[in-house]
PDB file of C-alpha atoms in Angstrom:
ATOM      1  CA  LEU A   1       2.580  18.247  24.108  1.00 87.00           C
ATOM      2  CA  GLU A   2       5.799  18.964  22.105  1.00 85.00           C
ATOM      3  CA  SER A   3       7.888  16.966  24.590  1.00 88.00           C
ATOM      4  CA  THR A   4       5.495  14.100  24.672  1.00 87.00           C
ATOM      5  CA  LEU A   5       5.711  13.985  20.897  1.00 85.00           C
ATOM      6  CA  GLN A   6       9.437  14.061  20.828  1.00 83.00           C
ATOM      7  CA  LEU A   7       9.587  11.362  23.386  1.00 83.00           C
ATOM      8  CA  GLU A   8       7.031   9.020  21.874  1.00 87.00           C
ATOM      9  CA  LEU A   9       7.709   9.654  18.199  1.00 90.00           C
ATOM     10  CA  SER A  10      11.491   9.319  18.256  1.00 89.00           C
ATOM     11  CA  ASN A  11      13.441   8.029  15.186  1.00 90.00           C
ATOM     12  CA  ASP A  12      13.203   4.626  16.790  1.00 92.00           C
ATOM     13  CA  PHE A  13       9.406   4.882  16.571  1.00 93.00           C
ATOM     14  CA  TRP A  14       9.420   5.783  12.993  1.00 96.00           C
ATOM     15  CA  GLN A  15      12.247   3.483  11.738  1.00 95.00           C
ATOM     16  CA  SER A  16      11.535   0.350  13.934  1.00 95.00           C
ATOM     17  CA  ARG A  17       8.329   0.293  16.069  1.00 96.00           C
ATOM     18  CA  LEU A  18       5.911   1.624  13.375  1.00 97.00           C
ATOM     19  CA  PRO A  19       7.308  -0.701  10.614  1.00 97.00           C
ATOM     20  CA  ASN A  20       7.061  -3.557  13.129  1.00 96.00           C
ATOM     21  CA  ASN A  21       3.416  -2.580  13.855  1.00 96.00           C
ATOM     22  CA  LEU A  22       2.603  -2.763  10.144  1.00 97.00           C
ATOM     23  CA  GLU A  23       3.671  -6.468  10.260  1.00 96.00           C
ATOM     24  CA  THR A  24       0.039  -7.466  10.733  1.00 95.00           C
ATOM     25  CA  ASN A  25      -2.826  -8.853   8.818  1.00 92.00           C
ATOM     26  CA  SER A  26      -5.446  -6.979  10.855  1.00 92.00           C
ATOM     27  CA  SER A  27      -7.338  -4.401   8.841  1.00 88.00           C
ATOM     28  CA  LEU A  28      -8.287  -2.873  12.230  1.00 92.00           C
ATOM     29  CA  SER A  29      -4.564  -2.196  13.238  1.00 94.00           C
ATOM     30  CA  PRO A  30      -3.922   1.301  14.219  1.00 97.00           C
ATOM     31  CA  ALA A  31      -0.780   1.318  12.052  1.00 97.00           C
ATOM     32  CA  TRP A  32      -2.928   0.294   8.928  1.00 96.00           C
ATOM     33  CA  SER A  33      -5.539   2.999   9.866  1.00 95.00           C
ATOM     34  CA  ALA A  34      -2.685   5.625  10.103  1.00 97.00           C
ATOM     35  CA  PHE A  35      -1.394   4.568   6.659  1.00 97.00           C
ATOM     36  CA  ASN A  36      -4.957   5.124   5.268  1.00 95.00           C
ATOM     37  CA  ALA A  37      -5.317   8.445   7.003  1.00 96.00           C
ATOM     38  CA  ALA A  38      -1.975   9.532   5.667  1.00 97.00           C
ATOM     39  CA  LEU A  39      -3.077   8.698   2.040  1.00 97.00           C
ATOM     40  CA  VAL A  40      -6.069  11.038   2.524  1.00 95.00           C
ATOM     41  CA  ILE A  41      -3.954  13.714   4.153  1.00 97.00           C
ATOM     42  CA  LEU A  42      -1.372  13.553   1.421  1.00 97.00           C
ATOM     43  CA  GLU A  43      -4.138  13.704  -1.272  1.00 96.00           C
ATOM     44  CA  ALA A  44      -3.049  10.415  -2.794  1.00 96.00           C
ATOM     45  CA  LYS A  45      -4.617   9.128  -5.886  1.00 94.00           C
ATOM     46  CA  THR A  46      -5.757   5.444  -6.010  1.00 92.00           C
ATOM     47  CA  LEU A  47      -3.108   3.060  -7.360  1.00 94.00           C
ATOM     48  CA  PHE A  48      -3.335   2.990 -11.203  1.00 93.00           C
ATOM     49  CA  SER A  49      -5.987   5.715 -11.255  1.00 90.00           C
ATOM     50  CA  SER A  50      -6.354   9.484 -11.403  1.00 88.00           C
ATOM     51  CA  ILE A  51      -9.127   9.371  -8.769  1.00 88.00           C
ATOM     52  CA  SER A  52      -8.219  10.444  -5.221  1.00 90.00           C
ATOM     53  CA  ILE A  53      -8.500   7.953  -2.440  1.00 89.00           C
ATOM     54  CA  ASP A  54     -10.615  10.221  -0.320  1.00 87.00           C
ATOM     55  CA  LYS A  55     -13.290  10.342  -2.916  1.00 82.00           C
ATOM     56  CA  LEU A  56     -13.445   6.529  -3.220  1.00 74.00           C
ATOM     57  CA  LEU A  57     -13.382   6.143   0.576  1.00 74.00           C
ATOM     58  CA  ASP A  58     -16.225   8.428   1.080  1.00 70.00           C
ATOM     59  CA  PRO A  59     -18.895   6.384   2.854  1.00 69.00           C
ATOM     60  CA  THR A  60     -21.734   8.490   1.223  1.00 68.00           C
ATOM     61  CA  THR A  61     -20.865   7.100  -2.194  1.00 61.00           C
ATOM     62  CA  ASN A  62     -23.644   4.931  -3.359  1.00 53.00           C
ATOM     63  CA  ALA A  63     -22.822   2.064  -5.784  1.00 50.00           C
ATOM     64  CA  ASN A  64     -23.847  -1.579  -6.140  1.00 46.00           C
ATOM     65  CA  LYS A  65     -20.268  -2.546  -5.869  1.00 47.00           C
ATOM     66  CA  SER A  66     -17.542  -0.827  -3.990  1.00 55.00           C
ATOM     67  CA  SER A  67     -15.652   1.580  -6.202  1.00 66.00           C
ATOM     68  CA  LEU A  68     -12.416   0.990  -4.240  1.00 69.00           C
ATOM     69  CA  GLU A  69     -11.063  -2.446  -3.145  1.00 78.00           C
ATOM     70  CA  ARG A  70      -7.986  -3.615  -1.276  1.00 84.00           C
ATOM     71  CA  HIS A  71      -5.933  -5.395  -3.794  1.00 89.00           C
ATOM     72  CA  HIS A  72      -3.201  -7.872  -3.008  1.00 94.00           C
ATOM     73  CA  LEU A  73      -0.049  -6.412  -4.750  1.00 97.00           C
ATOM     74  CA  PHE A  74       1.186 -10.000  -4.715  1.00 97.00           C
ATOM     75  CA  PRO A  75      -2.077 -11.798  -5.348  1.00 95.00           C
ATOM     76  CA  LYS A  76      -3.065 -14.669  -2.944  1.00 94.00           C
ATOM     77  CA  HIS A  77      -3.228 -17.427  -5.560  1.00 93.00           C
ATOM     78  CA  TYR A  78       0.018 -16.242  -7.135  1.00 96.00           C
ATOM     79  CA  LEU A  79       1.711 -16.570  -3.700  1.00 96.00           C
ATOM     80  CA  GLU A  80       0.159 -19.991  -3.274  1.00 94.00           C
ATOM     81  CA  LYS A  81       1.955 -21.096  -6.572  1.00 94.00           C
ATOM     82  CA  LEU A  82       5.210 -19.825  -4.919  1.00 94.00           C
ATOM     83  CA  GLY A  83       4.522 -21.966  -1.878  1.00 95.00           C
ATOM     84  CA  ILE A  84       3.397 -19.178   0.359  1.00 94.00           C
ATOM     85  CA  ASP A  85       0.277 -20.581   1.808  1.00 90.00           C
ATOM     86  CA  GLN A  86       0.085 -18.914   5.144  1.00 93.00           C
ATOM     87  CA  GLU A  87      -2.905 -16.665   5.243  1.00 91.00           C
ATOM     88  CA  LYS A  88      -1.168 -14.506   7.925  1.00 91.00           C
ATOM     89  CA  LEU A  89       1.761 -13.984   5.521  1.00 93.00           C
ATOM     90  CA  ARG A  90      -0.349 -13.485   2.327  1.00 94.00           C
ATOM     91  CA  ASN A  91      -2.817 -10.996   3.951  1.00 95.00           C
ATOM     92  CA  GLN A  92      -0.290  -8.693   5.570  1.00 96.00           C
ATOM     93  CA  VAL A  93      -1.421  -5.060   5.287  1.00 96.00           C
ATOM     94  CA  ALA A  94       1.909  -4.423   3.527  1.00 97.00           C
ATOM     95  CA  ASN A  95       0.587  -6.458   0.682  1.00 97.00           C
ATOM     96  CA  TYR A  96      -2.487  -4.272   0.304  1.00 95.00           C
ATOM     97  CA  ALA A  97      -3.015  -1.279  -1.916  1.00 94.00           C
ATOM     98  CA  TYR A  98      -6.352   0.440  -2.862  1.00 91.00           C
ATOM     99  CA  VAL A  99      -7.327   0.072  -6.543  1.00 91.00           C
ATOM    100  CA  GLU A 100     -10.563   0.651  -8.455  1.00 88.00           C
ATOM    101  CA  TRP A 101     -12.608  -2.561  -8.495  1.00 85.00           C
ATOM    102  CA  ASN A 102     -12.292  -2.995 -12.291  1.00 87.00           C
ATOM    103  CA  ASP A 103      -8.470  -2.963 -11.960  1.00 89.00           C
ATOM    104  CA  ASN A 104      -8.670  -5.537  -9.125  1.00 87.00           C
ATOM    105  CA  ILE A 105     -10.715  -7.844 -11.341  1.00 88.00           C
ATOM    106  CA  ASP A 106      -8.332  -7.361 -14.310  1.00 90.00           C
ATOM    107  CA  ILE A 107      -5.282  -8.119 -12.260  1.00 92.00           C
ATOM    108  CA  SER A 108      -6.844 -11.153 -10.780  1.00 90.00           C
ATOM    109  CA  ASP A 109      -4.060 -13.780  -9.887  1.00 91.00           C
ATOM    110  CA  LYS A 110      -1.373 -12.426 -12.087  1.00 95.00           C
ATOM    111  CA  SER A 111       2.133 -11.945 -10.886  1.00 96.00           C
ATOM    112  CA  PRO A 112       3.316  -8.296 -10.367  1.00 97.00           C
ATOM    113  CA  GLN A 113       5.762  -8.704 -13.267  1.00 96.00           C
ATOM    114  CA  GLU A 114       2.921  -9.647 -15.468  1.00 96.00           C
ATOM    115  CA  TYR A 115       0.346  -6.962 -14.505  1.00 95.00           C
ATOM    116  CA  LEU A 116       2.400  -4.035 -13.621  1.00 96.00           C
ATOM    117  CA  PRO A 117       3.785  -3.085 -17.134  1.00 95.00           C
ATOM    118  CA  SER A 118       0.385  -2.664 -18.645  1.00 93.00           C
ATOM    119  CA  TYR A 119      -0.582  -0.160 -15.863  1.00 93.00           C
ATOM    120  CA  LEU A 120       2.729   1.825 -15.800  1.00 93.00           C
ATOM    121  CA  HIS A 121       2.557   2.555 -19.482  1.00 92.00           C
ATOM    122  CA  ARG A 122      -0.553   4.795 -18.897  1.00 92.00           C
ATOM    123  CA  TYR A 123       1.452   7.313 -16.870  1.00 93.00           C
ATOM    124  CA  PRO A 124       4.389   9.726 -17.279  1.00 94.00           C
ATOM    125  CA  LEU A 125       7.387   8.978 -15.180  1.00 94.00           C
ATOM    126  CA  GLU A 126       6.497  11.958 -12.789  1.00 95.00           C
ATOM    127  CA  GLU A 127       2.995  10.325 -12.078  1.00 95.00           C
ATOM    128  CA  ILE A 128       4.556   6.995 -11.512  1.00 95.00           C
ATOM    129  CA  GLU A 129       7.133   8.329  -9.020  1.00 97.00           C
ATOM    130  CA  LYS A 130       4.222  10.092  -7.068  1.00 97.00           C
ATOM    131  CA  MET A 131       2.269   6.800  -7.210  1.00 96.00           C
ATOM    132  CA  TYR A 132       5.215   4.705  -5.891  1.00 98.00           C
ATOM    133  CA  TYR A 133       5.693   7.357  -3.038  1.00 98.00           C
ATOM    134  CA  TRP A 134       2.127   7.434  -1.944  1.00 97.00           C
ATOM    135  CA  HIS A 135       1.641   3.657  -2.119  1.00 97.00           C
ATOM    136  CA  ALA A 136       4.982   2.994  -0.498  1.00 98.00           C
ATOM    137  CA  LEU A 137       6.172   0.841  -3.347  1.00 98.00           C
ATOM    138  CA  PRO A 138       9.916   0.118  -3.388  1.00 98.00           C
ATOM    139  CA  LYS A 139      11.770   0.504  -6.600  1.00 96.00           C
ATOM    140  CA  ASP A 140      11.584  -2.723  -8.665  1.00 97.00           C
ATOM    141  CA  TRP A 141       9.006  -4.245  -6.089  1.00 97.00           C
ATOM    142  CA  GLU A 142       7.616  -6.498  -8.675  1.00 97.00           C
ATOM    143  CA  THR A 143      10.812  -8.468  -9.024  1.00 97.00           C
ATOM    144  CA  MET A 144      11.467  -8.649  -5.221  1.00 97.00           C
ATOM    145  CA  GLU A 145      11.284 -11.801  -3.219  1.00 97.00           C
ATOM    146  CA  TYR A 146       7.926 -11.489  -1.363  1.00 97.00           C
ATOM    147  CA  LYS A 147       9.266 -11.204   2.237  1.00 96.00           C
ATOM    148  CA  GLU A 148      11.858  -8.749   1.141  1.00 98.00           C
ATOM    149  CA  PHE A 149       9.049  -6.739  -0.446  1.00 98.00           C
ATOM    150  CA  LEU A 150       7.012  -6.773   2.689  1.00 98.00           C
ATOM    151  CA  GLN A 151       9.988  -5.598   4.776  1.00 98.00           C
ATOM    152  CA  ASN A 152      10.829  -2.790   2.452  1.00 98.00           C
ATOM    153  CA  ARG A 153       7.282  -1.627   2.016  1.00 98.00           C
ATOM    154  CA  ARG A 154       6.607  -1.447   5.708  1.00 98.00           C
ATOM    155  CA  GLN A 155       9.589   0.910   5.967  1.00 98.00           C
ATOM    156  CA  LEU A 156       8.236   3.080   3.180  1.00 98.00           C
ATOM    157  CA  MET A 157       4.630   2.901   4.672  1.00 98.00           C
ATOM    158  CA  ALA A 158       6.177   4.296   7.910  1.00 98.00           C
ATOM    159  CA  LYS A 159       7.694   7.193   5.989  1.00 98.00           C
ATOM    160  CA  VAL A 160       4.400   8.045   4.293  1.00 98.00           C
ATOM    161  CA  ILE A 161       2.727   8.050   7.732  1.00 98.00           C
ATOM    162  CA  ARG A 162       5.475  10.324   9.096  1.00 97.00           C
ATOM    163  CA  ASP A 163       5.259  12.621   6.133  1.00 98.00           C
ATOM    164  CA  ALA A 164       1.491  13.093   6.621  1.00 98.00           C
ATOM    165  CA  PHE A 165       2.004  13.526  10.367  1.00 96.00           C
ATOM    166  CA  GLU A 166       4.536  16.301   9.714  1.00 95.00           C
ATOM    167  CA  LYS A 167       2.104  17.959   7.292  1.00 96.00           C
ATOM    168  CA  LEU A 168      -0.491  18.133  10.108  1.00 91.00           C
TER     169      LEU A 168
END
């Protein structure tokens, strides 16, 4: 088992193949599922929230509306205004993060530069750093060009998955 893991999960896998596998818009992608599992394993909190993701992903939770929603970090209509109109590009899994439904509604179609400051002021720097790590957010992501953001975030998502795998 150990030799198979070393062969299959080489640095090339973590640094190239896995980030490339995250270049998808399929919510059924094994790489996206691995990222979601990593968030649970690492006991991540929901983006902009103190509630752990595993509690909000719990299928036994009963509510009229889902407590947790996949949020476009760069909202779809905001990207349309920038001329990015390909669904496949706008709906990449690297553009998603889990937020509580009321935050998703509040953010709506605002640019990251517009909505992010109002959320960051709620938390001390230490919590923001954890949040950025768990959710694989590059430093100054809100000011990045969208395709650069996706590329950087896929690399960080692969690191989060690797960290969770090593924790296991």
